[in-house]
Amino acid sequence: QVQLVESGGGLVQAGGSLRLSCVASIRTFRTYAMGWFRQAPGREREFVAAISWIDSTTNYADSVKGRFTISRDIAENTLYLQMNSVKPEDTAVYYCAASPQITGVPIYEALYHRWGQGTQVTVSS
């Protein structure tokens, strides 16, 4: 059973930085594609970033491209999301997720079968 636990959320001023972490309790972390999604109040959950398992190829939503960076530490079973130049519209609950997809970088929720509990990020203007 895959368990994902996010941390690192909090309150940050616009223009600042934050790093989210997601620890996976699986020994086969290296064989899962991993992603970050977010859900703002009153809105549907949306894709933020993802990283493939086979070669660590990454993909980003246009809204965060150039500001956010997804990475993984396989030895520590940890996924990261470095958030720079944050904006008030980045305010949301951020979720990490695991996908068994072997090829490509999955960007759709339906391709992910395990989810963390979420961590709140609030960006003040």
Tab-separated table of N, CA, C and O in Angstrom:
chain	number	residue	atom	x	y	z
A	1	GLN	N	0.849	-1.195	0.000
A	1	GLN	CA	0.000	0.000	0.000
A	1	GLN	C	0.881	1.240	0.000
A	1	GLN	O	1.772	1.367	0.830
A	2	VAL	N	0.621	2.128	-0.954
A	2	VAL	CA	1.388	3.354	-1.054
A	2	VAL	C	0.781	4.389	-0.128
A	2	VAL	O	-0.418	4.623	-0.144
A	3	GLN	N	1.615	4.987	0.692
A	3	GLN	CA	1.170	6.106	1.505
A	3	GLN	C	2.026	7.311	1.178
A	3	GLN	O	3.248	7.213	1.086
A	4	LEU	N	1.367	8.439	1.009
A	4	LEU	CA	2.033	9.681	0.654
A	4	LEU	C	1.710	10.731	1.701
A	4	LEU	O	0.536	10.934	2.043
A	5	VAL	N	2.733	11.396	2.204
A	5	VAL	CA	2.538	12.413	3.233
A	5	VAL	C	3.229	13.691	2.804
A	5	VAL	O	4.453	13.735	2.682
A	6	GLU	N	2.420	14.739	2.590
A	6	GLU	CA	2.964	16.029	2.186
A	6	GLU	C	3.299	16.882	3.406
A	6	GLU	O	2.703	16.734	4.476
A	7	SER	N	4.231	17.810	3.212
A	7	SER	CA	4.562	18.796	4.227
A	7	SER	C	5.177	20.009	3.541
A	7	SER	O	5.476	19.962	2.344
A	8	GLY	N	5.357	21.075	4.318
A	8	GLY	CA	6.013	22.259	3.791
A	8	GLY	C	5.092	23.406	3.429
A	8	GLY	O	5.560	24.490	3.069
A	9	GLY	N	3.796	23.180	3.513
A	9	GLY	CA	2.869	24.261	3.210
A	9	GLY	C	2.894	25.333	4.286
A	9	GLY	O	3.495	25.156	5.342
A	10	GLY	N	2.241	26.456	3.993
A	10	GLY	CA	2.186	27.537	4.967
A	10	GLY	C	1.801	28.840	4.314
A	10	GLY	O	1.290	28.862	3.187
A	11	LEU	N	2.067	29.911	5.039
A	11	LEU	CA	1.749	31.257	4.559
A	11	LEU	C	3.022	31.913	4.027
A	11	LEU	O	4.058	31.895	4.700
A	12	VAL	N	2.936	32.466	2.831
A	12	VAL	CA	4.091	33.118	2.221
A	12	VAL	C	3.620	34.367	1.495
A	12	VAL	O	2.493	34.404	0.987
A	13	GLN	N	4.461	35.369	1.455
A	13	GLN	CA	4.113	36.599	0.744
A	13	GLN	C	4.322	36.426	-0.758
A	13	GLN	O	5.186	35.645	-1.192
A	14	ALA	N	3.556	37.147	-1.522
A	14	ALA	CA	3.719	37.132	-2.971
A	14	ALA	C	5.161	37.474	-3.331
A	14	ALA	O	5.763	38.378	-2.740
A	15	GLY	N	5.705	36.716	-4.279
A	15	GLY	CA	7.092	36.907	-4.677
A	15	GLY	C	8.067	36.039	-3.914
A	15	GLY	O	9.247	35.945	-4.290
A	16	GLY	N	7.594	35.415	-2.855
A	16	GLY	CA	8.451	34.576	-2.029
A	16	GLY	C	8.550	33.150	-2.558
A	16	GLY	O	8.098	32.837	-3.662
A	17	SER	N	9.166	32.291	-1.740
A	17	SER	CA	9.400	30.901	-2.129
A	17	SER	C	8.943	29.948	-1.041
A	17	SER	O	8.879	30.309	0.144
A	18	LEU	N	8.651	28.733	-1.477
A	18	LEU	CA	8.232	27.680	-0.565
A	18	LEU	C	8.623	26.356	-1.202
A	18	LEU	O	8.605	26.225	-2.434
A	19	ARG	N	8.994	25.370	-0.372
A	19	ARG	CA	9.283	24.047	-0.901
A	19	ARG	C	8.392	23.016	-0.227
A	19	ARG	O	8.417	22.855	0.994
A	20	LEU	N	7.638	22.335	-1.050
A	20	LEU	CA	6.786	21.255	-0.558
A	20	LEU	C	7.525	19.931	-0.673
A	20	LEU	O	8.296	19.722	-1.611
A	21	SER	N	7.265	19.031	0.279
A	21	SER	CA	7.844	17.698	0.259
A	21	SER	C	6.732	16.663	0.335
A	21	SER	O	5.669	16.925	0.912
A	22	CYS	N	7.011	15.505	-0.224
A	22	CYS	CA	6.061	14.396	-0.165
A	22	CYS	C	6.871	13.127	0.038
A	22	CYS	O	7.621	12.715	-0.858
A	23	VAL	N	6.707	12.508	1.196
A	23	VAL	CA	7.422	11.271	1.498
A	23	VAL	C	6.526	10.086	1.161
A	23	VAL	O	5.366	10.024	1.587
A	24	ALA	N	7.064	9.154	0.386
A	24	ALA	CA	6.315	7.967	-0.025
A	24	ALA	C	6.801	6.765	0.763
A	24	ALA	O	8.002	6.517	0.840
A	25	SER	N	5.891	6.038	1.326
A	25	SER	CA	6.246	4.861	2.123
A	25	SER	C	6.271	3.607	1.256
A	25	SER	O	5.628	2.615	1.549
A	26	ILE	N	7.030	3.663	0.190
A	26	ILE	CA	7.123	2.510	-0.693
A	26	ILE	C	8.577	2.305	-1.086
A	26	ILE	O	9.298	3.263	-1.348
A	27	ARG	N	8.991	1.063	-1.160
A	27	ARG	CA	10.365	0.788	-1.561
A	27	ARG	C	10.526	0.906	-3.071
A	27	ARG	O	11.629	1.019	-3.568
A	28	THR	N	9.383	0.856	-3.797
A	28	THR	CA	9.459	0.933	-5.251
A	28	THR	C	9.136	2.336	-5.736
A	28	THR	O	8.636	2.520	-6.827
A	29	PHE	N	9.442	3.343	-4.921
A	29	PHE	CA	9.174	4.732	-5.280
A	29	PHE	C	9.734	5.073	-6.645
A	29	PHE	O	9.159	5.839	-7.404
A	30	ARG	N	10.880	4.462	-6.981
A	30	ARG	CA	11.532	4.793	-8.236
A	30	ARG	C	10.733	4.340	-9.441
A	30	ARG	O	10.991	4.786	-10.554
A	31	THR	N	9.756	3.439	-9.292
A	31	THR	CA	9.004	2.928	-10.440
A	31	THR	C	7.638	3.589	-10.579
A	31	THR	O	6.818	3.138	-11.358
A	32	TYR	N	7.384	4.634	-9.822
A	32	TYR	CA	6.135	5.375	-9.949
A	32	TYR	C	6.408	6.745	-10.563
A	32	TYR	O	7.342	7.432	-10.157
A	33	ALA	N	5.559	7.132	-11.502
A	33	ALA	CA	5.535	8.529	-11.903
A	33	ALA	C	4.861	9.301	-10.765
A	33	ALA	O	3.975	8.778	-10.088
A	34	MET	N	5.301	10.511	-10.525
A	34	MET	CA	4.780	11.288	-9.400
A	34	MET	C	4.312	12.646	-9.894
A	34	MET	O	4.873	13.223	-10.835
A	35	GLY	N	3.298	13.160	-9.224
A	35	GLY	CA	2.777	14.455	-9.647
A	35	GLY	C	2.320	15.300	-8.485
A	35	GLY	O	2.117	14.802	-7.366
A	36	TRP	N	2.173	16.577	-8.759
A	36	TRP	CA	1.580	17.535	-7.825
A	36	TRP	C	0.318	18.116	-8.468
A	36	TRP	O	0.339	18.502	-9.649
A	37	PHE	N	-0.721	18.177	-7.682
A	37	PHE	CA	-1.974	18.804	-8.086
A	37	PHE	C	-2.360	19.821	-7.015
A	37	PHE	O	-1.826	19.785	-5.905
A	38	ARG	N	-3.280	20.704	-7.338
A	38	ARG	CA	-3.746	21.663	-6.339
A	38	ARG	C	-5.227	21.942	-6.520
A	38	ARG	O	-5.765	21.796	-7.620
A	39	GLN	N	-5.858	22.355	-5.429
A	39	GLN	CA	-7.278	22.688	-5.463
A	39	GLN	C	-7.509	23.943	-4.652
A	39	GLN	O	-7.272	23.965	-3.441
A	40	ALA	N	-7.956	24.983	-5.341
A	40	ALA	CA	-8.290	26.241	-4.694
A	40	ALA	C	-9.763	26.204	-4.276
A	40	ALA	O	-10.555	25.444	-4.847
A	41	PRO	N	-10.146	27.025	-3.311
A	41	PRO	CA	-11.541	27.045	-2.852
A	41	PRO	C	-12.501	27.310	-3.993
A	41	PRO	O	-12.307	28.244	-4.788
A	42	GLY	N	-13.521	26.470	-4.105
A	42	GLY	CA	-14.534	26.655	-5.129
A	42	GLY	C	-14.125	26.234	-6.526
A	42	GLY	O	-14.874	26.452	-7.484
A	43	ARG	N	-12.953	25.617	-6.631
A	43	ARG	CA	-12.477	25.215	-7.956
A	43	ARG	C	-12.152	23.724	-7.969
A	43	ARG	O	-11.953	23.102	-6.923
A	44	GLU	N	-12.084	23.168	-9.159
A	44	GLU	CA	-11.719	21.770	-9.293
A	44	GLU	C	-10.208	21.606	-9.111
A	44	GLU	O	-9.428	22.540	-9.321
A	45	ARG	N	-9.836	20.398	-8.738
A	45	ARG	CA	-8.414	20.105	-8.601
A	45	ARG	C	-7.757	20.162	-9.980
A	45	ARG	O	-8.332	19.696	-10.973
A	46	GLU	N	-6.546	20.726	-10.019
A	46	GLU	CA	-5.873	20.895	-11.300
A	46	GLU	C	-4.428	20.406	-11.228
A	46	GLU	O	-3.798	20.402	-10.164
A	47	PHE	N	-3.930	20.036	-12.379
A	47	PHE	CA	-2.552	19.575	-12.513
A	47	PHE	C	-1.578	20.728	-12.314
A	47	PHE	O	-1.825	21.846	-12.797
A	48	VAL	N	-0.477	20.444	-11.626
A	48	VAL	CA	0.578	21.435	-11.425
A	48	VAL	C	1.870	20.991	-12.104
A	48	VAL	O	2.434	21.710	-12.922
A	49	ALA	N	2.353	19.798	-11.742
A	49	ALA	CA	3.621	19.317	-12.281
A	49	ALA	C	3.693	17.810	-12.103
A	49	ALA	O	3.040	17.249	-11.229
A	50	ALA	N	4.514	17.168	-12.943
A	50	ALA	CA	4.698	15.725	-12.833
A	50	ALA	C	6.087	15.344	-13.313
A	50	ALA	O	6.735	16.096	-14.055
A	51	ILE	N	6.535	14.168	-12.860
A	51	ILE	CA	7.854	13.673	-13.226
A	51	ILE	C	7.738	12.188	-13.531
A	51	ILE	O	7.112	11.436	-12.779
A	52	SER	N	8.316	11.767	-14.644
A	52	SER	CA	8.219	10.368	-15.038
A	52	SER	C	9.161	9.522	-14.195
A	52	SER	O	10.131	10.018	-13.626
A	53	TRP	N	8.873	8.211	-14.147
A	53	TRP	CA	9.721	7.367	-13.312
A	53	TRP	C	10.947	6.893	-14.066
A	53	TRP	O	11.983	6.664	-13.473
A	54	ILE	N	10.839	6.739	-15.395
A	54	ILE	CA	11.883	6.054	-16.132
A	54	ILE	C	13.098	6.941	-16.394
A	54	ILE	O	14.222	6.457	-16.374
A	55	ASP	N	12.871	8.246	-16.630
A	55	ASP	CA	14.009	9.122	-16.943
A	55	ASP	C	13.870	10.504	-16.314
A	55	ASP	O	14.616	11.415	-16.665
A	56	SER	N	12.904	10.642	-15.391
A	56	SER	CA	12.683	11.906	-14.680
A	56	SER	C	12.354	13.063	-15.601
A	56	SER	O	12.645	14.223	-15.282
A	57	THR	N	11.732	12.772	-16.726
A	57	THR	CA	11.191	13.843	-17.566
A	57	THR	C	10.098	14.571	-16.791
A	57	THR	O	9.341	13.948	-16.052
A	58	THR	N	10.037	15.889	-16.956
A	58	THR	CA	9.058	16.674	-16.207
A	58	THR	C	8.066	17.376	-17.135
A	58	THR	O	8.331	17.565	-18.330
A	59	ASN	N	6.941	17.739	-16.553
A	59	ASN	CA	5.921	18.486	-17.284
A	59	ASN	C	5.258	19.436	-16.294
A	59	ASN	O	5.094	19.091	-15.111
A	60	TYR	N	4.890	20.617	-16.764
A	60	TYR	CA	4.324	21.638	-15.890
A	60	TYR	C	3.089	22.263	-16.503
A	60	TYR	O	2.975	22.394	-17.734
A	61	ALA	N	2.181	22.685	-15.646
A	61	ALA	CA	1.075	23.502	-16.108
A	61	ALA	C	1.630	24.844	-16.563
A	61	ALA	O	2.613	25.347	-16.013
A	62	ASP	N	0.995	25.437	-17.555
A	62	ASP	CA	1.476	26.724	-18.069
A	62	ASP	C	1.524	27.791	-16.979
A	62	ASP	O	2.393	28.663	-16.987
A	63	SER	N	0.599	27.703	-16.037
A	63	SER	CA	0.490	28.725	-14.997
A	63	SER	C	1.674	28.734	-14.037
A	63	SER	O	1.902	29.730	-13.332
A	64	VAL	N	2.442	27.636	-13.981
A	64	VAL	CA	3.566	27.567	-13.041
A	64	VAL	C	4.906	27.396	-13.745
A	64	VAL	O	5.956	27.433	-13.096
A	65	LYS	N	4.873	27.236	-15.049
A	65	LYS	CA	6.102	27.002	-15.805
A	65	LYS	C	7.068	28.161	-15.605
A	65	LYS	O	6.701	29.329	-15.704
A	66	GLY	N	8.329	27.821	-15.312
A	66	GLY	CA	9.335	28.840	-15.079
A	66	GLY	C	9.415	29.318	-13.643
A	66	GLY	O	10.359	30.016	-13.267
A	67	ARG	N	8.416	28.956	-12.829
A	67	ARG	CA	8.414	29.368	-11.417
A	67	ARG	C	8.529	28.176	-10.468
A	67	ARG	O	9.147	28.288	-9.406
A	68	PHE	N	7.930	27.062	-10.828
A	68	PHE	CA	7.941	25.865	-9.980
A	68	PHE	C	8.867	24.811	-10.579
A	68	PHE	O	8.999	24.704	-11.809
A	69	THR	N	9.475	24.004	-9.700
A	69	THR	CA	10.328	22.920	-10.146
A	69	THR	C	9.990	21.659	-9.361
A	69	THR	O	10.000	21.677	-8.127
A	70	ILE	N	9.706	20.582	-10.084
A	70	ILE	CA	9.452	19.296	-9.447
A	70	ILE	C	10.727	18.468	-9.506
A	70	ILE	O	11.455	18.488	-10.510
A	71	SER	N	10.998	17.739	-8.433
A	71	SER	CA	12.172	16.883	-8.401
A	71	SER	C	11.913	15.729	-7.433
A	71	SER	O	10.945	15.757	-6.672
A	72	ARG	N	12.787	14.729	-7.476
A	72	ARG	CA	12.618	13.585	-6.599
A	72	ARG	C	13.972	13.125	-6.095
A	72	ARG	O	14.971	13.203	-6.811
A	73	ASP	N	13.995	12.634	-4.864
A	73	ASP	CA	15.166	12.019	-4.273
A	73	ASP	C	14.799	10.553	-4.043
A	73	ASP	O	14.095	10.230	-3.079
A	74	ILE	N	15.274	9.690	-4.930
A	74	ILE	CA	14.880	8.296	-4.872
A	74	ILE	C	15.407	7.629	-3.602
A	74	ILE	O	14.725	6.820	-2.987
A	75	ALA	N	16.593	7.983	-3.195
A	75	ALA	CA	17.184	7.378	-1.997
A	75	ALA	C	16.357	7.697	-0.756
A	75	ALA	O	16.293	6.896	0.173
A	76	GLU	N	15.706	8.864	-0.755
A	76	GLU	CA	14.906	9.291	0.396
A	76	GLU	C	13.415	9.072	0.180
A	76	GLU	O	12.603	9.440	1.032
A	77	ASN	N	13.043	8.474	-0.979
A	77	ASN	CA	11.619	8.270	-1.304
A	77	ASN	C	10.824	9.568	-1.173
A	77	ASN	O	9.691	9.569	-0.659
A	78	THR	N	11.403	10.667	-1.622
A	78	THR	CA	10.779	11.967	-1.418
A	78	THR	C	10.629	12.725	-2.730
A	78	THR	O	11.552	12.771	-3.538
A	79	LEU	N	9.462	13.312	-2.888
A	79	LEU	CA	9.152	14.173	-4.021
A	79	LEU	C	9.120	15.609	-3.529
A	79	LEU	O	8.656	15.875	-2.412
A	80	TYR	N	9.606	16.540	-4.348
A	80	TYR	CA	9.636	17.951	-3.959
A	80	TYR	C	8.921	18.816	-4.997
A	80	TYR	O	8.828	18.463	-6.167
A	81	LEU	N	8.458	19.953	-4.510
A	81	LEU	CA	7.969	20.998	-5.406
A	81	LEU	C	8.542	22.315	-4.890
A	81	LEU	O	8.119	22.809	-3.846
A	82	GLN	N	9.504	22.841	-5.616
A	82	GLN	CA	10.077	24.140	-5.281
A	82	GLN	C	9.227	25.211	-5.949
A	82	GLN	O	9.076	25.222	-7.159
A	83	MET	N	8.678	26.093	-5.126
A	83	MET	CA	7.784	27.136	-5.615
A	83	MET	C	8.465	28.486	-5.445
A	83	MET	O	8.712	28.919	-4.323
A	84	ASN	N	8.784	29.142	-6.537
A	84	ASN	CA	9.411	30.461	-6.511
A	84	ASN	C	8.480	31.498	-7.125
A	84	ASN	O	7.579	31.165	-7.890
A	85	SER	N	8.713	32.748	-6.775
A	85	SER	CA	7.911	33.848	-7.321
A	85	SER	C	6.416	33.553	-7.205
A	85	SER	O	5.660	33.705	-8.174
A	86	VAL	N	6.005	33.130	-6.031
A	86	VAL	CA	4.613	32.725	-5.858
A	86	VAL	C	3.679	33.917	-5.996
A	86	VAL	O	4.059	35.067	-5.738
A	87	LYS	N	2.449	33.604	-6.384
A	87	LYS	CA	1.424	34.618	-6.606
A	87	LYS	C	0.198	34.268	-5.759
A	87	LYS	O	0.005	33.101	-5.400
A	88	PRO	N	-0.650	35.243	-5.465
A	88	PRO	CA	-1.868	34.940	-4.693
A	88	PRO	C	-2.710	33.845	-5.346
A	88	PRO	O	-3.336	33.055	-4.622
A	89	GLU	N	-2.701	33.762	-6.648
A	89	GLU	CA	-3.487	32.728	-7.328
A	89	GLU	C	-2.898	31.326	-7.177
A	89	GLU	O	-3.510	30.350	-7.612
A	90	ASP	N	-1.728	31.212	-6.557
A	90	ASP	CA	-1.165	29.896	-6.226
A	90	ASP	C	-1.752	29.343	-4.934
A	90	ASP	O	-1.469	28.197	-4.565
A	91	THR	N	-2.541	30.138	-4.247
A	91	THR	CA	-3.162	29.694	-3.001
A	91	THR	C	-4.083	28.509	-3.259
A	91	THR	O	-4.972	28.571	-4.114
A	92	ALA	N	-3.826	27.408	-2.555
A	92	ALA	CA	-4.592	26.169	-2.767
A	92	ALA	C	-4.099	25.111	-1.790
A	92	ALA	O	-3.077	25.289	-1.127
A	93	VAL	N	-4.831	24.014	-1.745
A	93	VAL	CA	-4.325	22.808	-1.093
A	93	VAL	C	-3.565	22.029	-2.155
A	93	VAL	O	-4.095	21.766	-3.235
A	94	TYR	N	-2.338	21.670	-1.837
A	94	TYR	CA	-1.479	20.962	-2.779
A	94	TYR	C	-1.409	19.489	-2.396
A	94	TYR	O	-1.166	19.146	-1.234
A	95	TYR	N	-1.592	18.638	-3.408
A	95	TYR	CA	-1.582	17.196	-3.216
A	95	TYR	C	-0.482	16.558	-4.043
A	95	TYR	O	-0.291	16.922	-5.206
A	96	CYS	N	0.211	15.581	-3.462
A	96	CYS	CA	1.092	14.765	-4.280
A	96	CYS	C	0.365	13.462	-4.588
A	96	CYS	O	-0.540	13.043	-3.852
A	97	ALA	N	0.762	12.843	-5.692
A	97	ALA	CA	0.083	11.638	-6.148
A	97	ALA	C	1.072	10.736	-6.868
A	97	ALA	O	2.070	11.199	-7.422
A	98	ALA	N	0.757	9.439	-6.869
A	98	ALA	CA	1.603	8.437	-7.500
A	98	ALA	C	0.835	7.738	-8.619
A	98	ALA	O	-0.345	7.420	-8.463
A	99	SER	N	1.534	7.491	-9.719
A	99	SER	CA	0.923	6.851	-10.880
A	99	SER	C	1.770	5.675	-11.334
A	99	SER	O	2.983	5.800	-11.432
A	100	PRO	N	1.129	4.553	-11.656
A	100	PRO	CA	1.883	3.403	-12.152
A	100	PRO	C	2.211	3.500	-13.644
A	100	PRO	O	2.784	2.565	-14.210
A	101	GLN	N	1.884	4.622	-14.256
A	101	GLN	CA	2.150	4.768	-15.686
A	101	GLN	C	3.641	4.650	-15.960
A	101	GLN	O	4.455	5.321	-15.338
A	102	ILE	N	3.974	3.794	-16.929
A	102	ILE	CA	5.371	3.495	-17.205
A	102	ILE	C	5.997	4.492	-18.167
A	102	ILE	O	7.138	4.910	-17.999
A	103	THR	N	5.254	4.881	-19.189
A	103	THR	CA	5.810	5.778	-20.195
A	103	THR	C	5.181	7.160	-20.077
A	103	THR	O	4.051	7.320	-19.628
A	104	GLY	N	5.953	8.154	-20.463
A	104	GLY	CA	5.433	9.508	-20.485
A	104	GLY	C	5.300	10.118	-19.104
A	104	GLY	O	5.704	9.550	-18.091
A	105	VAL	N	4.727	11.310	-19.092
A	105	VAL	CA	4.535	12.055	-17.857
A	105	VAL	C	3.030	12.274	-17.673
A	105	VAL	O	2.435	13.105	-18.362
A	106	PRO	N	2.403	11.554	-16.781
A	106	PRO	CA	0.944	11.648	-16.641
A	106	PRO	C	0.503	12.987	-16.063
A	106	PRO	O	1.031	13.446	-15.050
A	107	ILE	N	-0.469	13.617	-16.721
A	107	ILE	CA	-0.958	14.916	-16.260
A	107	ILE	C	-2.432	14.876	-15.854
A	107	ILE	O	-2.954	15.867	-15.353
A	108	TYR	N	-3.094	13.742	-16.053
A	108	TYR	CA	-4.515	13.635	-15.740
A	108	TYR	C	-4.735	12.909	-14.429
A	108	TYR	O	-4.102	11.890	-14.154
A	109	GLU	N	-5.663	13.414	-13.625
A	109	GLU	CA	-5.955	12.830	-12.321
A	109	GLU	C	-6.255	11.347	-12.401
A	109	GLU	O	-5.839	10.582	-11.539
A	110	ALA	N	-6.985	10.947	-13.435
A	110	ALA	CA	-7.419	9.555	-13.546
A	110	ALA	C	-6.251	8.584	-13.656
A	110	ALA	O	-6.411	7.387	-13.410
A	111	LEU	N	-5.074	9.088	-14.007
A	111	LEU	CA	-3.901	8.230	-14.158
A	111	LEU	C	-3.175	8.009	-12.837
A	111	LEU	O	-2.230	7.242	-12.779
A	112	TYR	N	-3.613	8.693	-11.794
A	112	TYR	CA	-2.985	8.576	-10.478
A	112	TYR	C	-3.883	7.756	-9.559
A	112	TYR	O	-5.088	7.993	-9.502
A	113	HIS	N	-3.268	6.810	-8.846
A	113	HIS	CA	-4.099	5.929	-8.026
A	113	HIS	C	-3.852	6.059	-6.530
A	113	HIS	O	-4.533	5.420	-5.736
A	114	ARG	N	-2.879	6.854	-6.147
A	114	ARG	CA	-2.623	7.082	-4.735
A	114	ARG	C	-2.416	8.575	-4.520
A	114	ARG	O	-1.713	9.231	-5.296
A	115	TRP	N	-3.011	9.083	-3.421
A	115	TRP	CA	-2.980	10.516	-3.143
A	115	TRP	C	-2.603	10.769	-1.690
A	115	TRP	O	-2.961	9.985	-0.803
A	116	GLY	N	-1.917	11.877	-1.474
A	116	GLY	CA	-1.653	12.319	-0.117
A	116	GLY	C	-2.852	13.080	0.431
A	116	GLY	O	-3.850	13.267	-0.263
A	117	GLN	N	-2.717	13.544	1.655
A	117	GLN	CA	-3.826	14.213	2.325
A	117	GLN	C	-3.876	15.708	2.006
A	117	GLN	O	-4.869	16.369	2.284
A	118	GLY	N	-2.820	16.228	1.427
A	118	GLY	CA	-2.783	17.633	1.028
A	118	GLY	C	-2.115	18.526	2.055
A	118	GLY	O	-2.106	18.232	3.254
A	119	THR	N	-1.538	19.615	1.578
A	119	THR	CA	-0.936	20.631	2.444
A	119	THR	C	-1.351	22.005	1.922
A	119	THR	O	-1.336	22.250	0.715
A	120	GLN	N	-1.751	22.879	2.844
A	120	GLN	CA	-2.283	24.183	2.457
A	120	GLN	C	-1.154	25.166	2.175
A	120	GLN	O	-0.227	25.310	2.972
A	121	VAL	N	-1.267	25.848	1.040
A	121	VAL	CA	-0.361	26.942	0.692
A	121	VAL	C	-1.206	28.202	0.538
A	121	VAL	O	-2.166	28.214	-0.232
A	122	THR	N	-0.837	29.234	1.275
A	122	THR	CA	-1.557	30.504	1.200
A	122	THR	C	-0.562	31.609	0.850
A	122	THR	O	0.439	31.780	1.552
A	123	VAL	N	-0.838	32.323	-0.214
A	123	VAL	CA	0.032	33.399	-0.673
A	123	VAL	C	-0.680	34.720	-0.446
A	123	VAL	O	-1.761	34.959	-0.991
A	124	SER	N	-0.059	35.571	0.362
A	124	SER	CA	-0.661	36.872	0.657
A	124	SER	C	-0.132	37.925	-0.315
A	124	SER	O	1.023	37.875	-0.736
A	125	SER	N	-0.983	38.870	-0.624
A	125	SER	CA	-0.595	39.906	-1.588
A	125	SER	C	0.005	41.109	-0.889
A	125	SER	O	0.014	41.211	0.326
